[in-house]
PDB file of C-alpha atoms in Angstrom:
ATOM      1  CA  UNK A 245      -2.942 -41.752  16.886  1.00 77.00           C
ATOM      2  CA  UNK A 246      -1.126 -38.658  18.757  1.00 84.00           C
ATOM      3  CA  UNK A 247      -1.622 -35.043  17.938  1.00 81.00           C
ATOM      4  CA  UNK A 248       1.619 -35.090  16.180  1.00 83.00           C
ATOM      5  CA  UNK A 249       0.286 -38.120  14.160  1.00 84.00           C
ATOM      6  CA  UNK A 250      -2.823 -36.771  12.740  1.00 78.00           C
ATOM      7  CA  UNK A 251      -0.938 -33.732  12.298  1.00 79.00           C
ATOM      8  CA  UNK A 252       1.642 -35.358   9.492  1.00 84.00           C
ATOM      9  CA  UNK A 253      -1.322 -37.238   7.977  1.00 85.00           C
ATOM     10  CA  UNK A 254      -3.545 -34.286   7.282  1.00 80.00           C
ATOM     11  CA  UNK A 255      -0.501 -32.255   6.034  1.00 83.00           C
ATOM     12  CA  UNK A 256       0.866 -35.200   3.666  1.00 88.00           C
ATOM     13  CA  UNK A 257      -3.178 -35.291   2.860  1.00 88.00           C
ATOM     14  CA  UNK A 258      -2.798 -31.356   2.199  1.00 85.00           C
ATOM     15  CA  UNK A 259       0.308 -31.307   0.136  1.00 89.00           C
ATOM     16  CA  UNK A 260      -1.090 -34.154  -2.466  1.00 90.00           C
ATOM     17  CA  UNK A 261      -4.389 -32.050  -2.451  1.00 89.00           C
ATOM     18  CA  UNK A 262      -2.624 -28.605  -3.184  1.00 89.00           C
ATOM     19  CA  UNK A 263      -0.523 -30.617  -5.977  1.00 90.00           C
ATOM     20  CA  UNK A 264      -3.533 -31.749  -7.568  1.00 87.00           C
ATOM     21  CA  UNK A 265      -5.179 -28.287  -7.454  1.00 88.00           C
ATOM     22  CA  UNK A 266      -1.531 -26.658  -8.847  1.00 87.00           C
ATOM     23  CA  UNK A 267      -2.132 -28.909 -11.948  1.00 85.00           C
ATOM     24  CA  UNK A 268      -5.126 -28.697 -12.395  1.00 83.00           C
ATOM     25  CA  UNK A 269      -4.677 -25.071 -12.845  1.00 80.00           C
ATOM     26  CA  UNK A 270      -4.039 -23.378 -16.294  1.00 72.00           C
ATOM     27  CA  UNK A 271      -0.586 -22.059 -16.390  1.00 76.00           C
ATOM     28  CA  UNK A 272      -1.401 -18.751 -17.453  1.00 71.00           C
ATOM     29  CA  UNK A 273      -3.135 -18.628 -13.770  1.00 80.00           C
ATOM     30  CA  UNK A 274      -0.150 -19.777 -12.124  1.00 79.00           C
ATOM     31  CA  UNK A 275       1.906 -17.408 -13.953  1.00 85.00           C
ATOM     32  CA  UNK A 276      -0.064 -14.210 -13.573  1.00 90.00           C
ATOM     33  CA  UNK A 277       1.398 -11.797 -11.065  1.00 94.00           C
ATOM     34  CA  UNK A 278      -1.215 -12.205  -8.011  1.00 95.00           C
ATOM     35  CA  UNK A 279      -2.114  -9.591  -5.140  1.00 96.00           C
ATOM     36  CA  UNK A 280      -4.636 -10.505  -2.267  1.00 94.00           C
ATOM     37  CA  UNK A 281      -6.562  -8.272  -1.278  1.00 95.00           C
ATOM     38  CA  UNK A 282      -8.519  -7.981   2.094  1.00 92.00           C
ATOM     39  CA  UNK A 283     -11.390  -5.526   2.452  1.00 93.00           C
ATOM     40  CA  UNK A 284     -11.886  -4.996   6.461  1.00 90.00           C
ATOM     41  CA  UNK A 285     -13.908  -2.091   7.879  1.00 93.00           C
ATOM     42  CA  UNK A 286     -12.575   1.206   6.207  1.00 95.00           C
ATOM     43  CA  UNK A 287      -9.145  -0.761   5.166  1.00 94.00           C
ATOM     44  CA  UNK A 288      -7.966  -2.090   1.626  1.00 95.00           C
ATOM     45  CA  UNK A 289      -5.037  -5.402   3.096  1.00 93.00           C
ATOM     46  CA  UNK A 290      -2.572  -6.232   1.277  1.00 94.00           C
ATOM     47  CA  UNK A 291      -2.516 -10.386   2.455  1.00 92.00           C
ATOM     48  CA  UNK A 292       1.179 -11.887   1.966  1.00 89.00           C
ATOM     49  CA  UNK A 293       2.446 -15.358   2.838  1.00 87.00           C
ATOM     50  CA  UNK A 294       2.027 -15.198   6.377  1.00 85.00           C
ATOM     51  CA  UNK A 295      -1.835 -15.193   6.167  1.00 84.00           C
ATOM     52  CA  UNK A 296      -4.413 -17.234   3.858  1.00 83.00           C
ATOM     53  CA  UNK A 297      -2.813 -16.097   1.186  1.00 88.00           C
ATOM     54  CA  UNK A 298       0.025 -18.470   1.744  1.00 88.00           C
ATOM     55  CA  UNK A 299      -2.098 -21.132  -0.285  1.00 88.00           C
ATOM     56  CA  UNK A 300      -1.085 -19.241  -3.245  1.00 89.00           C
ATOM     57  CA  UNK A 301       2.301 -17.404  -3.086  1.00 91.00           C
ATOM     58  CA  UNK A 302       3.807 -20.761  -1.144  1.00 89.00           C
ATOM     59  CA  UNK A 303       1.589 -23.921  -2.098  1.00 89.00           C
ATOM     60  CA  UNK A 304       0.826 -22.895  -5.696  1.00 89.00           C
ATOM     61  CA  UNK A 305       4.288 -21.173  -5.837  1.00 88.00           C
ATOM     62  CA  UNK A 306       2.333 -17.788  -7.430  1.00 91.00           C
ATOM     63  CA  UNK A 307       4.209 -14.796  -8.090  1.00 92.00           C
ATOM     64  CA  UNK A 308       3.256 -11.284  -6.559  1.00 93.00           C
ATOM     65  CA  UNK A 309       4.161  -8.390  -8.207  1.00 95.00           C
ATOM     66  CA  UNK A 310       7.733  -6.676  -7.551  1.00 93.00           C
ATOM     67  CA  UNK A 311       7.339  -4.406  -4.481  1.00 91.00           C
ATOM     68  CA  UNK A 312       4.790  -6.178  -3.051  1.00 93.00           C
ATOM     69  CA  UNK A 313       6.723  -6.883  -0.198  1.00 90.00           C
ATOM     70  CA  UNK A 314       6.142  -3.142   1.075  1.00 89.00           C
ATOM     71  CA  UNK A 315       2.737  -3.579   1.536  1.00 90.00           C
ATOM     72  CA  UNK A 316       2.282  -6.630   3.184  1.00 88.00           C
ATOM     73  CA  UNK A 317       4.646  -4.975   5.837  1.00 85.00           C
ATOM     74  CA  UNK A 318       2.663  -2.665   6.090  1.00 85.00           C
ATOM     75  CA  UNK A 319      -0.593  -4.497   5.703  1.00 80.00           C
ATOM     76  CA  UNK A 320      -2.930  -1.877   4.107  1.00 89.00           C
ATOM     77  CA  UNK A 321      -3.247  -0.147   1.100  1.00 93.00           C
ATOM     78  CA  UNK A 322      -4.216   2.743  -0.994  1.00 94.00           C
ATOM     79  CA  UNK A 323      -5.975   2.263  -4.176  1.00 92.00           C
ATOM     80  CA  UNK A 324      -3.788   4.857  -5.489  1.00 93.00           C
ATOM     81  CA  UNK A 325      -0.912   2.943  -3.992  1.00 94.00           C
ATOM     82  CA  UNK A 326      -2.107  -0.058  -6.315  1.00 94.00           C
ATOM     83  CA  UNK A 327      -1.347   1.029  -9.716  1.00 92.00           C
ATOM     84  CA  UNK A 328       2.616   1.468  -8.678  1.00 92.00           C
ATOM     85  CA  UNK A 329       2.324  -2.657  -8.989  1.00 94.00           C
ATOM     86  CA  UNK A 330       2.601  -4.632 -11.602  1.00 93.00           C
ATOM     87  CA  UNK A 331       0.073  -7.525 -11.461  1.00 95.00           C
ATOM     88  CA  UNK A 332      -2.541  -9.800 -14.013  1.00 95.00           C
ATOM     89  CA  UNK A 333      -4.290 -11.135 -11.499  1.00 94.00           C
ATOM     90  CA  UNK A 334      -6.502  -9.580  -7.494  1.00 96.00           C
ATOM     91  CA  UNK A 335      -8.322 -11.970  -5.414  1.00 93.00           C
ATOM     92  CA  UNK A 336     -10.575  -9.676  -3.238  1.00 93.00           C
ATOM     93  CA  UNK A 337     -11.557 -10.908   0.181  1.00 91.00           C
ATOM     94  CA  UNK A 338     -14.572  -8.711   1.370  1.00 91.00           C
ATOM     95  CA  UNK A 339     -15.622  -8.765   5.096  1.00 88.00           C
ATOM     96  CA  UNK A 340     -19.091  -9.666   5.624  1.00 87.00           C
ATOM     97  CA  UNK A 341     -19.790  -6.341   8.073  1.00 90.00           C
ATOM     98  CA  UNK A 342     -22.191  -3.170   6.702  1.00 95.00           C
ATOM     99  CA  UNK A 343     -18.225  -1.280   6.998  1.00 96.00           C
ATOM    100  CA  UNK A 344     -16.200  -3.849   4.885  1.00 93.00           C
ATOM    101  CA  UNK A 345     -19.297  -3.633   2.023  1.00 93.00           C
ATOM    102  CA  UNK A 346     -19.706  -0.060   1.995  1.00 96.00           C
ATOM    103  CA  UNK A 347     -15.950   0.219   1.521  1.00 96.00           C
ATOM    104  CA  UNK A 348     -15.948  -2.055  -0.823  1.00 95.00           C
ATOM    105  CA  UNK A 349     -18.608  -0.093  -2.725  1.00 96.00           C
ATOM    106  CA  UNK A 350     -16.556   2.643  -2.389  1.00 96.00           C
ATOM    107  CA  UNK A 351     -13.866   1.072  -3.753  1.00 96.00           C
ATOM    108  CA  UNK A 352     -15.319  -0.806  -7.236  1.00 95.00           C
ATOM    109  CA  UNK A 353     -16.879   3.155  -7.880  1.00 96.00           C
ATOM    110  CA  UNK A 354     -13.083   4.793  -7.652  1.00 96.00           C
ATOM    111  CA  UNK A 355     -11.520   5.811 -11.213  1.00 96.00           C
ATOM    112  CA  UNK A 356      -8.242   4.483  -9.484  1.00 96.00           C
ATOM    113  CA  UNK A 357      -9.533   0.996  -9.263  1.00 97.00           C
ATOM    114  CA  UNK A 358     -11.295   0.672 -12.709  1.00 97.00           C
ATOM    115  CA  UNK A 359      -8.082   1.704 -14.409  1.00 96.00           C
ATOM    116  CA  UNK A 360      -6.412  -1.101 -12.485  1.00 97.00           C
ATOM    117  CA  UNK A 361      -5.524  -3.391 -15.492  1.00 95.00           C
ATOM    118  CA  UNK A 362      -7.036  -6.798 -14.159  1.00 96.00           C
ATOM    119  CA  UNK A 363      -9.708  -4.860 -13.089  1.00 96.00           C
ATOM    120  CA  UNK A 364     -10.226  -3.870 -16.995  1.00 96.00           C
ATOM    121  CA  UNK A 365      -8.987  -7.577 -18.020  1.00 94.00           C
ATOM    122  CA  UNK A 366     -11.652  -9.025 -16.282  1.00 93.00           C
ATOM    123  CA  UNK A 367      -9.135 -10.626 -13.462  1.00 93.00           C
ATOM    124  CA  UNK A 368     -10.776 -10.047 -10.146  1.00 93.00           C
ATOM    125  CA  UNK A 369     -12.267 -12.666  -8.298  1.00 91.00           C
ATOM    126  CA  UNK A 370     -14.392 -11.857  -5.053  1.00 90.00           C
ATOM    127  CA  UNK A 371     -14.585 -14.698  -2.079  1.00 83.00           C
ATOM    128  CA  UNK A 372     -17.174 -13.001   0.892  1.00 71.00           C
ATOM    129  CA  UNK A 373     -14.918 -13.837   4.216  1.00 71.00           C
ATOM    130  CA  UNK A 374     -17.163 -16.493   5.938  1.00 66.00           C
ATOM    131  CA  UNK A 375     -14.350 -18.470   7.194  1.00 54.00           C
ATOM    132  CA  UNK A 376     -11.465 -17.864   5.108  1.00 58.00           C
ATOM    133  CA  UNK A 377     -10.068 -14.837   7.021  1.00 58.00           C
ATOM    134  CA  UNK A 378      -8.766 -17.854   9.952  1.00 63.00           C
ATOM    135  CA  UNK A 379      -5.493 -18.820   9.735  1.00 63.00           C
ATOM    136  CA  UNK A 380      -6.202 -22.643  10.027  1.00 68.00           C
ATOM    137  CA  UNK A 381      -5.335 -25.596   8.717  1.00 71.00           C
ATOM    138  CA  UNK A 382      -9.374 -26.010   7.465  1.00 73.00           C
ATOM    139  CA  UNK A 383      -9.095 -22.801   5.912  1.00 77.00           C
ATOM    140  CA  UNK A 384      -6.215 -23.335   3.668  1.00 78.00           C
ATOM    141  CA  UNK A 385      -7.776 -26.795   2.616  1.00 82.00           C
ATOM    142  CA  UNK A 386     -11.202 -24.711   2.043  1.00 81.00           C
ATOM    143  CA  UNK A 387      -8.935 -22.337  -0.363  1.00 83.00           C
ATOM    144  CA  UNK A 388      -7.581 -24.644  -2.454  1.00 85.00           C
ATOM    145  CA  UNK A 389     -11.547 -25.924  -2.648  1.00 84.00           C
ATOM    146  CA  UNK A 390     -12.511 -22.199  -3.696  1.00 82.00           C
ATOM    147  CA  UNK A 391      -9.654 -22.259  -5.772  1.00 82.00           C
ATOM    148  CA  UNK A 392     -10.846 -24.941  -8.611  1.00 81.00           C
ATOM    149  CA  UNK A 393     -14.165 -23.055  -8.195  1.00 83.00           C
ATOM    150  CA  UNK A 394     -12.838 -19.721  -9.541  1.00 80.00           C
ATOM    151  CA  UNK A 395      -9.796 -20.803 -11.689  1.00 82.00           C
ATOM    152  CA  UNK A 396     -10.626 -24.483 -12.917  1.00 74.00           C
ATOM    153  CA  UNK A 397     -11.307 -24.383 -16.964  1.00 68.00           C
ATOM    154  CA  UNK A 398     -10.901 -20.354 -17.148  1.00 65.00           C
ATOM    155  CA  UNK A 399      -8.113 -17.792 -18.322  1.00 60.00           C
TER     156      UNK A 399
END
């Protein structure tokens, strides 16, 4: 097998996977309004389809709140900046450095984030970086893994 062989095999392998994982999900899951969230050194990321979080707003065809667009042009965020959005639903990437988890201390203590409805709902979900911040094929096959972990059999 060429490169361009394996290639179409993993992704037809990929595609059935992420189709299992879509169903598998509850529908209120799929229909919540979803931002991904990046905490990296002193910066809050907003992650759009052109990053990791393209397993969900492409593969599990999830919905970001209206606006959203803004900030994944512009990459970060303000917590502040947050509450202008609409959304059920934050899946919070936290870097692994001393920075990224003192931020992210920061962050959980701010009166901005706790009034963040899904913050009050109880829908936040945290995945530590490790190897999910890569922009690989693995790490979108790894996602839909973490996926089921968080999401499988829960509101």
């Amino acid at each position: 097998m060429n490169r361009s062989e394996i290639a179409e095999v993993w992704l037809q392998r990929y595609e059935e996977k992420a189709k299992i994982v879509k169903n598998q999900l509850a529908d209120i899951i799929r229909q919540d309004r979803l931002i991904v969230l990046k905490v990296y050194g002193e910066e809050l990321q907003m992650l759009g389809p052109r990053s990791i979080a393209s397993v969900f707003y492409v593969d599990m065809q999830m919905e970001g709140p209206e606006g959203i667009e803004t900030f994944w042009d512009s990459g970060t965020v303000a917590i502040k900046e947050l509450s202008s959005l609409d959304f059920e639903r934050i899946l919070l990437i936290v870097g692994e450095d001393e920075i990224s988890k003192q931020t992210w201390s920061a962050v959980r203590k701010s009166e901005d984030w706790n009034e963040l409805l899904a913050v009050q709902n109880g829908r936040m979900d945290i995945l530590m970086s490790s190897v999910l911040l890569d922009y690989t094929a693995f790490t979108h096959e790894l996602m839909l893994d973490e996926m089921l972990k968080l999401w499988q059999d829960r509101p």
